[in-house]
CSV table of C-alpha atoms in Angstrom, one decimal:
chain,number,residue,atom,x,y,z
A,1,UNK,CA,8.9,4.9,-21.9
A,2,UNK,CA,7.4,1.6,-23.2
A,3,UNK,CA,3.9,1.1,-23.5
A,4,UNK,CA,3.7,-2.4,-24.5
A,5,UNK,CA,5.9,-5.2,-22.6
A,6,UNK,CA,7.0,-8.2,-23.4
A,7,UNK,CA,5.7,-10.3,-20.4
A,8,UNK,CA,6.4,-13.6,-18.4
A,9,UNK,CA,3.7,-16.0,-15.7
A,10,UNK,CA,5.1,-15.2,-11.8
A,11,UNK,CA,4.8,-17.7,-9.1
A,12,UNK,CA,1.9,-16.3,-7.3
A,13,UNK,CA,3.8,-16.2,-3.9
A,14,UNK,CA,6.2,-13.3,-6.0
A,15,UNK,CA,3.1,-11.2,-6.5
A,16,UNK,CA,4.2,-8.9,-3.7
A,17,UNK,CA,7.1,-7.9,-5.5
A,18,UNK,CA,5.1,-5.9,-7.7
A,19,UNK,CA,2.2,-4.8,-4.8
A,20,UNK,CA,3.7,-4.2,-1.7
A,21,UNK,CA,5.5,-1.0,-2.9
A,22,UNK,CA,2.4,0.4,-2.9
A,23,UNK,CA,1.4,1.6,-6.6
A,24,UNK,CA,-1.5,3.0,-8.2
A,25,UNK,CA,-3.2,0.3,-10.1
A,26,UNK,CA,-6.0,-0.4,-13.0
A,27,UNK,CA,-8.6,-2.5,-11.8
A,28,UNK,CA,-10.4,-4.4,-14.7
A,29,UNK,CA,-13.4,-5.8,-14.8
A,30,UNK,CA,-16.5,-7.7,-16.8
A,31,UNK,CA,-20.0,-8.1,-16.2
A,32,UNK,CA,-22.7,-9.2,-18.8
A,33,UNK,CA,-20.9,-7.9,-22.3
A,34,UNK,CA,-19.7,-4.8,-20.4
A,35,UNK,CA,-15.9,-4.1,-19.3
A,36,UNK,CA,-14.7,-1.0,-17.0
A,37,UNK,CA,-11.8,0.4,-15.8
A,38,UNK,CA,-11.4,1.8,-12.5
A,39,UNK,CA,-7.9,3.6,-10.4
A,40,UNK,CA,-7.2,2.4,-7.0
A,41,UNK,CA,-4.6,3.1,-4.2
A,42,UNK,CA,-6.1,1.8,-1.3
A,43,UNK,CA,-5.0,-2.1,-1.6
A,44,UNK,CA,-2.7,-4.3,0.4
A,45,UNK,CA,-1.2,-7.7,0.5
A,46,UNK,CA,-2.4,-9.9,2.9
A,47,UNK,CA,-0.7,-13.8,2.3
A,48,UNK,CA,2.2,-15.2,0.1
A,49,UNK,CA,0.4,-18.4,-0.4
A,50,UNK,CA,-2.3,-18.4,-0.8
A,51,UNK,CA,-1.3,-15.2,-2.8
A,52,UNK,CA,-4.1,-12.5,-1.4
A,53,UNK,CA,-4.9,-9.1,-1.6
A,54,UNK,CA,-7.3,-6.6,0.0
A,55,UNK,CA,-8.4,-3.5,-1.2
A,56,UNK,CA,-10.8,-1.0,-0.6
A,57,UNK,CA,-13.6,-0.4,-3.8
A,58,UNK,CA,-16.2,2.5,-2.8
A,59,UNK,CA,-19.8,1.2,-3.4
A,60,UNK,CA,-19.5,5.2,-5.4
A,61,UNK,CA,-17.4,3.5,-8.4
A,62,UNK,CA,-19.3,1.6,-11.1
A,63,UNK,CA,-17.0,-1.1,-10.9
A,64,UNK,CA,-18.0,-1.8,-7.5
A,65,UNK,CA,-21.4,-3.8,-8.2
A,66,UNK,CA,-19.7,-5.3,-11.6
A,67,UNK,CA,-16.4,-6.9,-9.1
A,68,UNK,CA,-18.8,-8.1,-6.7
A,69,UNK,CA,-21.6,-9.6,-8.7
A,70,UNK,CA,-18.9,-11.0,-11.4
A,71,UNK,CA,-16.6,-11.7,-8.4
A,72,UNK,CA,-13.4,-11.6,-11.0
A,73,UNK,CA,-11.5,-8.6,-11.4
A,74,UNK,CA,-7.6,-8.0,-13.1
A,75,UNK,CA,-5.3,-5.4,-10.9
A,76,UNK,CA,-2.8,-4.1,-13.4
A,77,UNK,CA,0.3,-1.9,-12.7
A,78,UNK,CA,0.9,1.0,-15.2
A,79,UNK,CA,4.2,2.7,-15.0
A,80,UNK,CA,4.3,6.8,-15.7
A,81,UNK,CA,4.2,6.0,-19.5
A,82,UNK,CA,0.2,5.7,-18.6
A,83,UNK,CA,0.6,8.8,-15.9
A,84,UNK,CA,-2.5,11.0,-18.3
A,85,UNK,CA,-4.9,7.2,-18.5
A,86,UNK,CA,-4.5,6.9,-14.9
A,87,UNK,CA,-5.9,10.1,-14.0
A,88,UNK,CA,-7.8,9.9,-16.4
A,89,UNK,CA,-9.5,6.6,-15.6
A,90,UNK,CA,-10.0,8.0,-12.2
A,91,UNK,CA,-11.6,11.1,-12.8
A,92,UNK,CA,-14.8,9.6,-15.4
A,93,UNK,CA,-17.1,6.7,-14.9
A,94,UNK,CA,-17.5,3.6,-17.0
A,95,UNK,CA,-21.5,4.5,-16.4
A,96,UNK,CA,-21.2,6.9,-18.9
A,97,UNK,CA,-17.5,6.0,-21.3
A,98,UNK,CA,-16.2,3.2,-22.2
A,99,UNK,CA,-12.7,3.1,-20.5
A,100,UNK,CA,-10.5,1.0,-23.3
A,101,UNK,CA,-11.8,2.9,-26.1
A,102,UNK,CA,-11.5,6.9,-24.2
A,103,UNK,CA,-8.1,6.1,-23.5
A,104,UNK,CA,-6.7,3.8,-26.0
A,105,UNK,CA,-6.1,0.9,-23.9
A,106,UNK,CA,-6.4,-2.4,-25.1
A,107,UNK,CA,-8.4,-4.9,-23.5
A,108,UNK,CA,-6.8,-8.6,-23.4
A,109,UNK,CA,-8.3,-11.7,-22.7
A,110,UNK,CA,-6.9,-13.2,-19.1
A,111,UNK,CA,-6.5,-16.6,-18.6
A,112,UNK,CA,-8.2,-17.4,-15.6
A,113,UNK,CA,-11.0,-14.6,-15.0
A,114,UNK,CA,-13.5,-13.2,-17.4
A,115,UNK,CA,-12.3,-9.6,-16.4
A,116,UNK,CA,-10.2,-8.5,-19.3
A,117,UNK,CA,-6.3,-7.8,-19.2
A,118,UNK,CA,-5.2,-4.2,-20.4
A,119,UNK,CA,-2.5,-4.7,-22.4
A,120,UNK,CA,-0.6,-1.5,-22.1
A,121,UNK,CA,0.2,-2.1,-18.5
A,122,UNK,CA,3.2,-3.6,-16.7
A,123,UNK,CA,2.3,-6.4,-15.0
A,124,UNK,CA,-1.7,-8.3,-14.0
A,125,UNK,CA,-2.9,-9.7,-11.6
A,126,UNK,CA,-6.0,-12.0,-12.1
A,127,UNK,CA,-8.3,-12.4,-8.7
A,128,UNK,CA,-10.6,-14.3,-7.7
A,129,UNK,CA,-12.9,-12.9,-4.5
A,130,UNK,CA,-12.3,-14.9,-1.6
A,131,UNK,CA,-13.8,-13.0,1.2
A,132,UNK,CA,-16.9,-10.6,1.1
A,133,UNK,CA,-17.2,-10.2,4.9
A,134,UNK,CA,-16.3,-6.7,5.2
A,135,UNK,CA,-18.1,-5.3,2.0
A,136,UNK,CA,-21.1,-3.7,3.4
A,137,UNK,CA,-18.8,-2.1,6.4
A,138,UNK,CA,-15.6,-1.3,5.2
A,139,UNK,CA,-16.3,-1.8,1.4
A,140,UNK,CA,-12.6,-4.2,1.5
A,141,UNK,CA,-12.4,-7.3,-0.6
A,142,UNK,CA,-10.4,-9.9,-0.4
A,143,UNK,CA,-9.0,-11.3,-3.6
A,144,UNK,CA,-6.8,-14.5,-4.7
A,145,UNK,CA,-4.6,-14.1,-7.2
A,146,UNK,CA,-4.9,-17.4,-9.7
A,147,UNK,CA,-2.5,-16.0,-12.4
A,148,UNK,CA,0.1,-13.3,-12.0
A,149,UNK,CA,2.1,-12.0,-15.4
A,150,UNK,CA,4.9,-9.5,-15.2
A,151,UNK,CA,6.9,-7.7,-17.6
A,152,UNK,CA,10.5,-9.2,-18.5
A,153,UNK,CA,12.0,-5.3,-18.7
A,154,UNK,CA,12.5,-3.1,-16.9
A,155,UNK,CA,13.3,-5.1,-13.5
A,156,UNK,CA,12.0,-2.1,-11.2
A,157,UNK,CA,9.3,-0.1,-13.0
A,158,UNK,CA,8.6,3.5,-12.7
A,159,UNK,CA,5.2,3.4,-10.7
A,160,UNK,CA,3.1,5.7,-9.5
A,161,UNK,CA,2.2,6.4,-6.1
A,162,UNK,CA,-0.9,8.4,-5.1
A,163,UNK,CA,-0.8,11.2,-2.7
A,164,UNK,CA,-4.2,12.5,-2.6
A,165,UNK,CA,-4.6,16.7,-4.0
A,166,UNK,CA,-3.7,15.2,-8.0
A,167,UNK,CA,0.0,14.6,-7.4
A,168,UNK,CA,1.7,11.1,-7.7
A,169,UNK,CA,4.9,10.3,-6.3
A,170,UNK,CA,7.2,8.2,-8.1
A,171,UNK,CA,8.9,5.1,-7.3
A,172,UNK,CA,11.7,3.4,-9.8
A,173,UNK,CA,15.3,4.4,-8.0
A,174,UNK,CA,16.3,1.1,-6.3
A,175,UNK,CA,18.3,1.0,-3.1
A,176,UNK,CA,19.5,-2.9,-2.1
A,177,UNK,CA,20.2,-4.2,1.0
A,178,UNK,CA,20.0,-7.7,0.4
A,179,UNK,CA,23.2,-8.4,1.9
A,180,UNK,CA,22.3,-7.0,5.5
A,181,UNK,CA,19.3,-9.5,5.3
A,182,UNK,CA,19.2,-12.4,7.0
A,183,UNK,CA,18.5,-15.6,4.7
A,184,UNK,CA,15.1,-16.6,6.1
A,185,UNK,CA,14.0,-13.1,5.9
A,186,UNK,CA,14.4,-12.5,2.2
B,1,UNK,CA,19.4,13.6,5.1
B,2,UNK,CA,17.7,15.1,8.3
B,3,UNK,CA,16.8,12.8,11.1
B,4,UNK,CA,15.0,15.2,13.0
B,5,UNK,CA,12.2,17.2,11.6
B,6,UNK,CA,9.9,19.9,13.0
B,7,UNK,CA,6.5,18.8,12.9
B,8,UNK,CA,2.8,19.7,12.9
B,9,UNK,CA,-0.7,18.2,13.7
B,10,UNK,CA,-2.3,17.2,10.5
B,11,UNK,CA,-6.1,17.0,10.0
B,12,UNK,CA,-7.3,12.8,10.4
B,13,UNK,CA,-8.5,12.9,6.7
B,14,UNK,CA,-5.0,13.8,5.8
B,15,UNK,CA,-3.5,10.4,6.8
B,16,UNK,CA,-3.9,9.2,3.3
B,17,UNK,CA,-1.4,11.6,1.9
B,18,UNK,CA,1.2,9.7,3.9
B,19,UNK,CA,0.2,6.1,3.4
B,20,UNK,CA,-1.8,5.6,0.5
B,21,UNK,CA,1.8,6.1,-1.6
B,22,UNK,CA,2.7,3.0,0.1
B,23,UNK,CA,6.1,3.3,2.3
B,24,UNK,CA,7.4,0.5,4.4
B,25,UNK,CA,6.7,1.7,8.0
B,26,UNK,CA,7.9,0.9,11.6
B,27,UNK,CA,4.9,0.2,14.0
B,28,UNK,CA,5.9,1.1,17.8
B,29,UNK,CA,4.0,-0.9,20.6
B,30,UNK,CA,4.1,-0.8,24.3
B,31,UNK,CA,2.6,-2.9,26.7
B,32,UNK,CA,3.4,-3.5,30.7
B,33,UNK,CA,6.3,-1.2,30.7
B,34,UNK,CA,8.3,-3.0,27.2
B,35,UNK,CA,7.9,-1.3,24.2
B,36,UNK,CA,8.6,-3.1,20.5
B,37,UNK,CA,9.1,-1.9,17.1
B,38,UNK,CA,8.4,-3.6,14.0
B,39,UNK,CA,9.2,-3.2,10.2
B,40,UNK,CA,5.2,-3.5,8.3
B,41,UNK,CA,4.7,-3.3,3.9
B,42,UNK,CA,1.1,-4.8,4.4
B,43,UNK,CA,-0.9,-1.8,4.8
B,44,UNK,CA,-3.6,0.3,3.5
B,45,UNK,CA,-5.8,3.0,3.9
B,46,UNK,CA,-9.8,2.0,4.5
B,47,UNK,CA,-11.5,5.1,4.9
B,48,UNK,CA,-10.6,9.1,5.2
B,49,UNK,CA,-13.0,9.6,8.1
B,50,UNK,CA,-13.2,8.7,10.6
B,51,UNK,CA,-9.3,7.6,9.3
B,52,UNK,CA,-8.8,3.9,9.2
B,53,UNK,CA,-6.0,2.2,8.1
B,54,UNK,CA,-5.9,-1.8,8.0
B,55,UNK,CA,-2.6,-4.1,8.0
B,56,UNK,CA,-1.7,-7.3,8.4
B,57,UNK,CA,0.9,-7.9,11.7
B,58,UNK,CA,2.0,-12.2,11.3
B,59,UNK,CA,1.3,-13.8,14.6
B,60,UNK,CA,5.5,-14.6,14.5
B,61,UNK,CA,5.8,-11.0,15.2
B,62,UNK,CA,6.7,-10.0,18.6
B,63,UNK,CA,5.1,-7.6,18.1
B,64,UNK,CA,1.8,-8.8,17.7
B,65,UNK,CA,0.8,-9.8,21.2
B,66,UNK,CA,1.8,-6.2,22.2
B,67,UNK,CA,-0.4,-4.7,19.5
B,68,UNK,CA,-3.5,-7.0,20.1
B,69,UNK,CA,-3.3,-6.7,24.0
B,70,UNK,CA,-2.8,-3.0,24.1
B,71,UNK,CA,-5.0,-2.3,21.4
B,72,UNK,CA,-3.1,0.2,20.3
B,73,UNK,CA,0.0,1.1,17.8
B,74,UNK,CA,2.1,4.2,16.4
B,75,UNK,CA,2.1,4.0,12.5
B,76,UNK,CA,5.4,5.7,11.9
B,77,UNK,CA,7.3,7.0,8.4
B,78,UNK,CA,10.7,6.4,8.1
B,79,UNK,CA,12.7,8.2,4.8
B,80,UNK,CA,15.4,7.0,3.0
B,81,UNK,CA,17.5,8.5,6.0
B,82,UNK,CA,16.8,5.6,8.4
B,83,UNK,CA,17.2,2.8,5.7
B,84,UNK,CA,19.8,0.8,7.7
B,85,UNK,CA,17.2,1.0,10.7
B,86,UNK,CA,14.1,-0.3,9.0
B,87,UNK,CA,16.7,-3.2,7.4
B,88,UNK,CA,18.1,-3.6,11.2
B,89,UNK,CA,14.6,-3.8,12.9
B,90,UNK,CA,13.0,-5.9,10.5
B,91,UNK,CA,15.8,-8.6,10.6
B,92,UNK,CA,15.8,-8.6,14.6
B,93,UNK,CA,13.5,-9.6,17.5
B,94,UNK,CA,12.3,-7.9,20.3
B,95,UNK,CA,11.8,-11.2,22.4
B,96,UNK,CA,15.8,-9.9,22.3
B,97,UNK,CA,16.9,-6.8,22.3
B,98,UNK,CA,15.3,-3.3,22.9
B,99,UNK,CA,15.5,-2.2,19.5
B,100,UNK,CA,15.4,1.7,20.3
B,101,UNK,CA,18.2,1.0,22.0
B,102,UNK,CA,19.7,-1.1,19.4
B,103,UNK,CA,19.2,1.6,16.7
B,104,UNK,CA,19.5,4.6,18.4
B,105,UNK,CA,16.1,5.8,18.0
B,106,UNK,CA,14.2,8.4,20.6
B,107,UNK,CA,11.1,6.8,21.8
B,108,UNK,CA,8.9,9.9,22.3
B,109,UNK,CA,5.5,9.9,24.4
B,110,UNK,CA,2.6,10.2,22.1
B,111,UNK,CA,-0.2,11.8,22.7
B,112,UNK,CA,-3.3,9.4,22.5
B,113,UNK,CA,-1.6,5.9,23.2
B,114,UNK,CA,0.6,4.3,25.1
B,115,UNK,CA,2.3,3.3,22.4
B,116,UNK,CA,5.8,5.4,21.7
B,117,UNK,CA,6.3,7.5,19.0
B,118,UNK,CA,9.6,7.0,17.1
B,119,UNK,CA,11.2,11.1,16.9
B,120,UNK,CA,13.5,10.4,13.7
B,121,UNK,CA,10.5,9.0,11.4
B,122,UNK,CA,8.7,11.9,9.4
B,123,UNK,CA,5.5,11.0,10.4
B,124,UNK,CA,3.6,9.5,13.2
B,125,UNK,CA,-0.1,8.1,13.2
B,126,UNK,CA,-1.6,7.0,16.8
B,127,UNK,CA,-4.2,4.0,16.3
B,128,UNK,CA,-6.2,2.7,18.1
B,129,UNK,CA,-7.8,-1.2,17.5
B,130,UNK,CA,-11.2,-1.0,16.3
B,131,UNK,CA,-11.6,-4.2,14.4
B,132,UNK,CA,-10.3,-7.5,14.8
B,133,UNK,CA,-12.9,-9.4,13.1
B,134,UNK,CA,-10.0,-10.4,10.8
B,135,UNK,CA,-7.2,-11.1,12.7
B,136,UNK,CA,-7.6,-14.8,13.5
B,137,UNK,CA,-8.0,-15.8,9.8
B,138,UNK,CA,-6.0,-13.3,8.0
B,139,UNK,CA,-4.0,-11.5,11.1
B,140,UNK,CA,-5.7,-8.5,9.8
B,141,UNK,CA,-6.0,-5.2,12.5
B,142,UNK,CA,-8.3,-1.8,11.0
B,143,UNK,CA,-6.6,0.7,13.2
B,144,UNK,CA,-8.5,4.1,13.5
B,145,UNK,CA,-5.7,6.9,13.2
B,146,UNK,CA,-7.0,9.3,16.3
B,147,UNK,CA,-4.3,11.8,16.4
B,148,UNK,CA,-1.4,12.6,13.3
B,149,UNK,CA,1.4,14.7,12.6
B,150,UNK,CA,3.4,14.9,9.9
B,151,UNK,CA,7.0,16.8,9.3
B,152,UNK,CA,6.6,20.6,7.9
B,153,UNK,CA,9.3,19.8,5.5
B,154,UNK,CA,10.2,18.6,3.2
B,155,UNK,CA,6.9,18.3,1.5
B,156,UNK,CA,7.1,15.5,-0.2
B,157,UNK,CA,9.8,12.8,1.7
B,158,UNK,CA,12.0,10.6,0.3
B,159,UNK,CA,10.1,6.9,1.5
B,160,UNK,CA,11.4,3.2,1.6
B,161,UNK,CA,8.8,1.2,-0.3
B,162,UNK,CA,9.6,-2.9,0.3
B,163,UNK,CA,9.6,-5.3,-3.0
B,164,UNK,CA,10.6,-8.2,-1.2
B,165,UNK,CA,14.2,-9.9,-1.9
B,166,UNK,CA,16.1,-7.0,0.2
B,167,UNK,CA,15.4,-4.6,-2.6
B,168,UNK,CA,13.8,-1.2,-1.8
B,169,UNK,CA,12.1,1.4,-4.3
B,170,UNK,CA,12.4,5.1,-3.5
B,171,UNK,CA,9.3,7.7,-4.3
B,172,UNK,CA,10.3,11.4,-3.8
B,173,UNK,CA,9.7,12.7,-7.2
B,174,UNK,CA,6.6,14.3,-7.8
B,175,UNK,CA,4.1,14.6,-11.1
B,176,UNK,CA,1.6,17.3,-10.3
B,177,UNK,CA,-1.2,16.5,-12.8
B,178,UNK,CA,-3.8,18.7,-9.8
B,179,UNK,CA,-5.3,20.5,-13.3
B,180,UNK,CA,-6.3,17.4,-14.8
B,181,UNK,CA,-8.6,16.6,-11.8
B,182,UNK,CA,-12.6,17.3,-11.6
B,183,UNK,CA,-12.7,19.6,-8.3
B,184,UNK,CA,-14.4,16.6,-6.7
B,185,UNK,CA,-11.8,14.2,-6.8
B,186,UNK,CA,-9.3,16.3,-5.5
């Protein structure tokens, strides 16, 4: 499978497209010189437009005081071709590695946030935090996305979805049922 | 595909093994003696214990009158198997039909809420409403999962997961990478 994609801008209301199916994603970050790298699963969309997203970042991960001080991060969507990075990523900490370099990933300048793009993934996501409020309680953070870039192939990725105990399901066989939609519900 | 499965209790920190992978799921309600049921993407795990998941339920929702005032929901799974039924409940309104009529689905008493469970879905999480801090700005409920059972087979279901555009993408194949992971993240 491909590891580098030719990509294309989305209209930040599309961002769901790529979200909602639930897949394990990169989160990116920057803070004073210093990039990291950290897995997530536990993230959710929350509005079209403005185009937001929740997600829960344990105060345990050093990413956590680097998204909330820099307020920026990137969420990028690998596909299985990164299946050994992901767990990878999620098993060390950027305390003691530098993410890009371990794992050959290639750290891309975004065009809205300081928080770095990695390259080898399908699609980014560049947030902006919106909403502290339930930080200290819940540890959730609520992002805007300002810039949204997808790959142009393959239309329906292979991504990974986490199950907890080191497996992954994977999504990528499609099933349509546009045409039992109603119009307004598409 | 089996619509009816034999099912155990699971443990409350095991919730995440269902939804964290990120299926589209059909949240039952009750309240004064009508009972709803809704398609939901917009979730996401918050914590493994005590188990709290948060989603976001649009005010148009019938359903989200029944879910607020009750203060209480089933969090069901649907596989691949009830495809036309998550399509059929998610383009229709209970202000108008009964949809477990409508679909021919069992509503089966759960065991901590209220709420119904729905007997052909694989899985079934009782919640109760333990934050709504969120819900005027963002329509944003954190239900805590206080009982959950899951199907005994097969292990890892075929799920639904939602991209938007009448288009689902199915998970059901599995990578294993449980040797690559520290003990501790397991």
């Amino acid at each position: 499978m491909k590891r580098h994609f030719q990509k294309k801008s989305l209209p930040l209301d599309k961002v769901r497209r790529y979200l909602e199916p639930g897949p394990i994603v990169l989160v990116s970050s920057a803070l004073n010189g210093r990039h990291n790298i950290m897995t997530m699963g536990w993230h959710t969309v929350m509005e079209f437009s403005p185009s937001l997203i929740g997600c829960v970042i344990a105060g345990s991960n050093h990413s956590f005081d680097m998204v909330r001080r820099s307020g920026e991060c990137v969420i990028n969507v690998p596909t299985t071709a990164l299946t050994d990075e992901v767990v990878g990523i999620g098993n060390t900490s950027g305390a003691e590695i530098d993410k890009f370099d371990r794992f050959g990933l290639t750290a891309e300048k975004a065009r809205e946030v300081g928080a770095p793009l990695i390259r080898e993934c399908y699609a980014h996501f560049e947030c902006q935090l919106v909403d502290d409020s339930l930080v200290r309680k819940y540890n959730f953070f609520i992002w805007e996305v300002v810039q949204a870039q997808a790959a142009v192939s393959p239309k329906y990725p292979q991504t990974l979805h986490y199950t907890g105990d080191g497996v992954f399901m994977v999504s990528g066989k499609i099933i349509s049922r546009r045409k039992q939609f109603l119009p307004d519900m598409l």
